[in-house]
PDB file of C-alpha atoms in Angstrom:
ATOM      1  CA  UNK A 198     144.196 143.866   0.508  1.00  0.00           C
ATOM      2  CA  UNK A 199     145.437 141.989   3.637  1.00  0.00           C
ATOM      3  CA  UNK A 200     143.150 140.274   6.139  1.00  0.00           C
ATOM      4  CA  UNK A 201     144.432 139.696   9.495  1.00  0.00           C
ATOM      5  CA  UNK A 202     143.099 136.504  11.175  1.00  0.00           C
ATOM      6  CA  UNK A 203     143.485 134.838  14.633  1.00  0.00           C
ATOM      7  CA  UNK A 204     142.911 131.260  15.643  1.00  0.00           C
ATOM      8  CA  UNK A 205     142.538 129.562  18.796  1.00  0.00           C
ATOM      9  CA  UNK A 206     146.403 128.865  18.990  1.00  0.00           C
ATOM     10  CA  UNK A 207     147.238 132.679  18.980  1.00  0.00           C
ATOM     11  CA  UNK A 208     147.534 133.909  22.609  1.00  0.00           C
ATOM     12  CA  UNK A 209     145.040 136.554  23.675  1.00  0.00           C
ATOM     13  CA  UNK A 210     145.851 139.833  25.577  1.00  0.00           C
ATOM     14  CA  UNK A 211     142.918 141.775  25.586  1.00  0.00           C
ATOM     15  CA  UNK A 212     141.627 143.618  28.880  1.00  0.00           C
ATOM     16  CA  UNK A 213     137.960 142.647  28.227  1.00  0.00           C
ATOM     17  CA  UNK A 214     138.843 139.046  28.022  1.00  0.00           C
ATOM     18  CA  UNK A 215     141.004 138.911  30.959  1.00  0.00           C
ATOM     19  CA  UNK A 216     138.565 140.932  33.275  1.00  0.00           C
ATOM     20  CA  UNK A 217     135.712 138.824  32.218  1.00  0.00           C
ATOM     21  CA  UNK A 218     137.525 135.636  32.774  1.00  0.00           C
ATOM     22  CA  UNK A 219     138.699 136.797  36.242  1.00  0.00           C
ATOM     23  CA  UNK A 220     135.302 138.116  37.353  1.00  0.00           C
ATOM     24  CA  UNK A 221     133.818 134.863  35.987  1.00  0.00           C
ATOM     25  CA  UNK A 222     136.279 132.781  38.005  1.00  0.00           C
ATOM     26  CA  UNK A 223     135.795 134.571  41.271  1.00  0.00           C
ATOM     27  CA  UNK A 224     131.901 135.007  41.138  1.00  0.00           C
ATOM     28  CA  UNK A 225     131.632 131.223  40.274  1.00  0.00           C
ATOM     29  CA  UNK A 226     134.052 130.312  43.067  1.00  0.00           C
ATOM     30  CA  UNK A 227     132.301 132.322  45.488  1.00  0.00           C
ATOM     31  CA  UNK A 228     129.052 131.001  44.461  1.00  0.00           C
ATOM     32  CA  UNK A 229     130.442 127.456  44.808  1.00  0.00           C
ATOM     33  CA  UNK A 230     131.653 128.154  48.367  1.00  0.00           C
ATOM     34  CA  UNK A 231     128.170 129.433  49.347  1.00  0.00           C
ATOM     35  CA  UNK A 232     126.416 126.442  47.777  1.00  0.00           C
ATOM     36  CA  UNK A 233     128.598 123.879  49.446  1.00  0.00           C
ATOM     37  CA  UNK A 234     128.731 125.633  52.851  1.00  0.00           C
ATOM     38  CA  UNK A 235     125.106 126.177  52.999  1.00  0.00           C
ATOM     39  CA  UNK A 236     123.848 123.084  51.140  1.00  0.00           C
ATOM     40  CA  UNK A 237     122.093 121.593  54.210  1.00  0.00           C
ATOM     41  CA  UNK A 238     119.771 124.855  54.396  1.00  0.00           C
ATOM     42  CA  UNK A 239     119.494 125.473  50.510  1.00  0.00           C
ATOM     43  CA  UNK A 240     117.999 122.206  49.676  1.00  0.00           C
ATOM     44  CA  UNK A 241     114.650 123.296  51.326  1.00  0.00           C
ATOM     45  CA  UNK A 242     114.842 126.651  49.662  1.00  0.00           C
ATOM     46  CA  UNK A 243     115.813 125.831  46.343  1.00  0.00           C
ATOM     47  CA  UNK A 244     114.298 122.395  46.046  1.00  0.00           C
ATOM     48  CA  UNK A 245     116.993 119.849  45.013  1.00  0.00           C
ATOM     49  CA  UNK A 246     118.617 117.387  47.769  1.00  0.00           C
ATOM     50  CA  UNK A 247     121.429 118.829  49.835  1.00  0.00           C
ATOM     51  CA  UNK A 248     123.696 116.230  48.066  1.00  0.00           C
ATOM     52  CA  UNK A 249     122.834 117.800  44.737  1.00  0.00           C
ATOM     53  CA  UNK A 250     123.436 121.415  46.056  1.00  0.00           C
ATOM     54  CA  UNK A 251     126.668 120.429  47.463  1.00  0.00           C
ATOM     55  CA  UNK A 252     127.903 118.759  44.450  1.00  0.00           C
ATOM     56  CA  UNK A 253     126.985 121.795  42.208  1.00  0.00           C
ATOM     57  CA  UNK A 254     128.789 123.838  44.791  1.00  0.00           C
ATOM     58  CA  UNK A 255     131.995 121.825  44.648  1.00  0.00           C
ATOM     59  CA  UNK A 256     131.636 121.924  40.734  1.00  0.00           C
ATOM     60  CA  UNK A 257     131.423 125.754  40.931  1.00  0.00           C
ATOM     61  CA  UNK A 258     134.610 126.068  43.048  1.00  0.00           C
ATOM     62  CA  UNK A 259     136.565 123.757  40.899  1.00  0.00           C
ATOM     63  CA  UNK A 260     135.371 125.427  37.787  1.00  0.00           C
ATOM     64  CA  UNK A 261     135.811 128.834  39.127  1.00  0.00           C
ATOM     65  CA  UNK A 262     139.380 128.077  40.070  1.00  0.00           C
ATOM     66  CA  UNK A 263     140.060 127.008  36.457  1.00  0.00           C
ATOM     67  CA  UNK A 264     138.426 129.971  34.995  1.00  0.00           C
ATOM     68  CA  UNK A 265     140.529 132.201  37.466  1.00  0.00           C
ATOM     69  CA  UNK A 266     143.821 130.271  36.515  1.00  0.00           C
ATOM     70  CA  UNK A 267     143.123 130.817  32.684  1.00  0.00           C
ATOM     71  CA  UNK A 268     142.262 134.590  33.209  1.00  0.00           C
ATOM     72  CA  UNK A 269     145.230 135.261  35.326  1.00  0.00           C
ATOM     73  CA  UNK A 270     147.759 133.825  32.846  1.00  0.00           C
ATOM     74  CA  UNK A 271     150.555 136.434  31.448  1.00  0.00           C
ATOM     75  CA  UNK A 272     148.911 135.550  27.946  1.00  0.00           C
ATOM     76  CA  UNK A 273     145.648 133.816  27.759  1.00  0.00           C
ATOM     77  CA  UNK A 274     145.248 130.637  25.796  1.00  0.00           C
ATOM     78  CA  UNK A 275     142.480 131.407  23.290  1.00  0.00           C
ATOM     79  CA  UNK A 276     141.306 127.955  23.112  1.00  0.00           C
ATOM     80  CA  UNK A 277     140.887 127.817  26.973  1.00  0.00           C
ATOM     81  CA  UNK A 278     139.062 131.201  26.931  1.00  0.00           C
ATOM     82  CA  UNK A 279     136.752 129.840  24.114  1.00  0.00           C
ATOM     83  CA  UNK A 280     136.067 126.572  25.790  1.00  0.00           C
ATOM     84  CA  UNK A 281     135.092 128.764  29.078  1.00  0.00           C
ATOM     85  CA  UNK A 282     132.659 130.782  26.789  1.00  0.00           C
ATOM     86  CA  UNK A 283     131.250 127.656  25.231  1.00  0.00           C
ATOM     87  CA  UNK A 284     130.753 125.855  28.687  1.00  0.00           C
ATOM     88  CA  UNK A 285     129.099 129.193  29.934  1.00  0.00           C
ATOM     89  CA  UNK A 286     126.595 128.865  27.189  1.00  0.00           C
ATOM     90  CA  UNK A 287     126.049 125.106  27.854  1.00  0.00           C
ATOM     91  CA  UNK A 288     125.189 125.819  31.263  1.00  0.00           C
ATOM     92  CA  UNK A 289     122.871 128.395  30.327  1.00  0.00           C
ATOM     93  CA  UNK A 290     121.211 126.115  27.985  1.00  0.00           C
ATOM     94  CA  UNK A 291     121.120 123.197  30.292  1.00  0.00           C
ATOM     95  CA  UNK A 292     119.813 125.293  33.079  1.00  0.00           C
ATOM     96  CA  UNK A 293     116.853 126.487  30.873  1.00  0.00           C
ATOM     97  CA  UNK A 294     115.958 122.721  29.854  1.00  0.00           C
ATOM     98  CA  UNK A 295     116.110 121.696  33.623  1.00  0.00           C
ATOM     99  CA  UNK A 296     113.658 124.625  34.544  1.00  0.00           C
ATOM    100  CA  UNK A 297     111.313 123.664  31.634  1.00  0.00           C
ATOM    101  CA  UNK A 298     111.369 120.247  32.057  1.00  0.00           C
ATOM    102  CA  UNK A 299     110.894 120.212  35.828  1.00  0.00           C
ATOM    103  CA  UNK A 300     113.896 117.832  36.205  1.00  0.00           C
ATOM    104  CA  UNK A 301     114.810 118.968  39.734  1.00  0.00           C
ATOM    105  CA  UNK A 302     111.546 119.966  41.573  1.00  0.00           C
ATOM    106  CA  UNK A 303     112.852 123.394  41.993  1.00  0.00           C
ATOM    107  CA  UNK A 304     110.906 125.596  44.272  1.00  0.00           C
ATOM    108  CA  UNK A 305     109.778 128.937  42.799  1.00  0.00           C
ATOM    109  CA  UNK A 306     113.045 130.420  44.364  1.00  0.00           C
ATOM    110  CA  UNK A 307     114.905 127.577  42.867  1.00  0.00           C
ATOM    111  CA  UNK A 308     113.612 128.456  39.381  1.00  0.00           C
ATOM    112  CA  UNK A 309     114.407 132.225  39.992  1.00  0.00           C
ATOM    113  CA  UNK A 310     117.844 131.164  41.242  1.00  0.00           C
ATOM    114  CA  UNK A 311     118.561 128.806  38.160  1.00  0.00           C
ATOM    115  CA  UNK A 312     117.185 131.363  35.654  1.00  0.00           C
ATOM    116  CA  UNK A 313     119.489 134.090  37.289  1.00  0.00           C
ATOM    117  CA  UNK A 314     122.630 132.150  37.257  1.00  0.00           C
ATOM    118  CA  UNK A 315     121.898 131.271  33.435  1.00  0.00           C
ATOM    119  CA  UNK A 316     121.596 135.205  32.606  1.00  0.00           C
ATOM    120  CA  UNK A 317     124.699 135.697  34.332  1.00  0.00           C
ATOM    121  CA  UNK A 318     126.574 132.944  32.487  1.00  0.00           C
ATOM    122  CA  UNK A 319     125.227 134.332  29.304  1.00  0.00           C
ATOM    123  CA  UNK A 320     126.463 137.591  30.155  1.00  0.00           C
ATOM    124  CA  UNK A 321     129.998 136.432  30.807  1.00  0.00           C
ATOM    125  CA  UNK A 322     130.027 134.167  27.754  1.00  0.00           C
ATOM    126  CA  UNK A 323     129.013 137.199  25.618  1.00  0.00           C
ATOM    127  CA  UNK A 324     131.718 139.257  27.352  1.00  0.00           C
ATOM    128  CA  UNK A 325     134.409 136.556  26.792  1.00  0.00           C
ATOM    129  CA  UNK A 326     133.471 135.953  23.226  1.00  0.00           C
ATOM    130  CA  UNK A 327     133.813 139.725  22.490  1.00  0.00           C
ATOM    131  CA  UNK A 328     136.868 139.890  24.356  1.00  0.00           C
ATOM    132  CA  UNK A 329     138.116 137.015  21.988  1.00  0.00           C
ATOM    133  CA  UNK A 330     137.163 138.941  19.082  1.00  0.00           C
ATOM    134  CA  UNK A 331     138.770 142.088  20.098  1.00  0.00           C
ATOM    135  CA  UNK A 332     142.066 140.495  21.101  1.00  0.00           C
TER     136      UNK A 332
END
């Protein structure tokens, strides 16, 4: 019996992986634009300072562009896609810790937003991991 194995150096071409990376990149980038552009307003609505919201927005913008670049390559680098899925799971864990520990003095809407983003990043990570397994 022969078993086919793939490692992180084998290029991936699956549709689910590509779609989840592209949607993740676009959604993260757009969220970054909104956070950065509205940081002066969102600080009072969400809780953290305007500088913090701006920093998160700029990070999202850069991260979204990177994820989009990975997802739009002709062949997707499995290692890069795995790193994106891992980073998404890390974001989820950190978000939950921040909420539970009360580290940012989030408002109720800030808590809801942080947890909603954690759910979204978990869904993207799951789709990306499933896409990696299938391709």
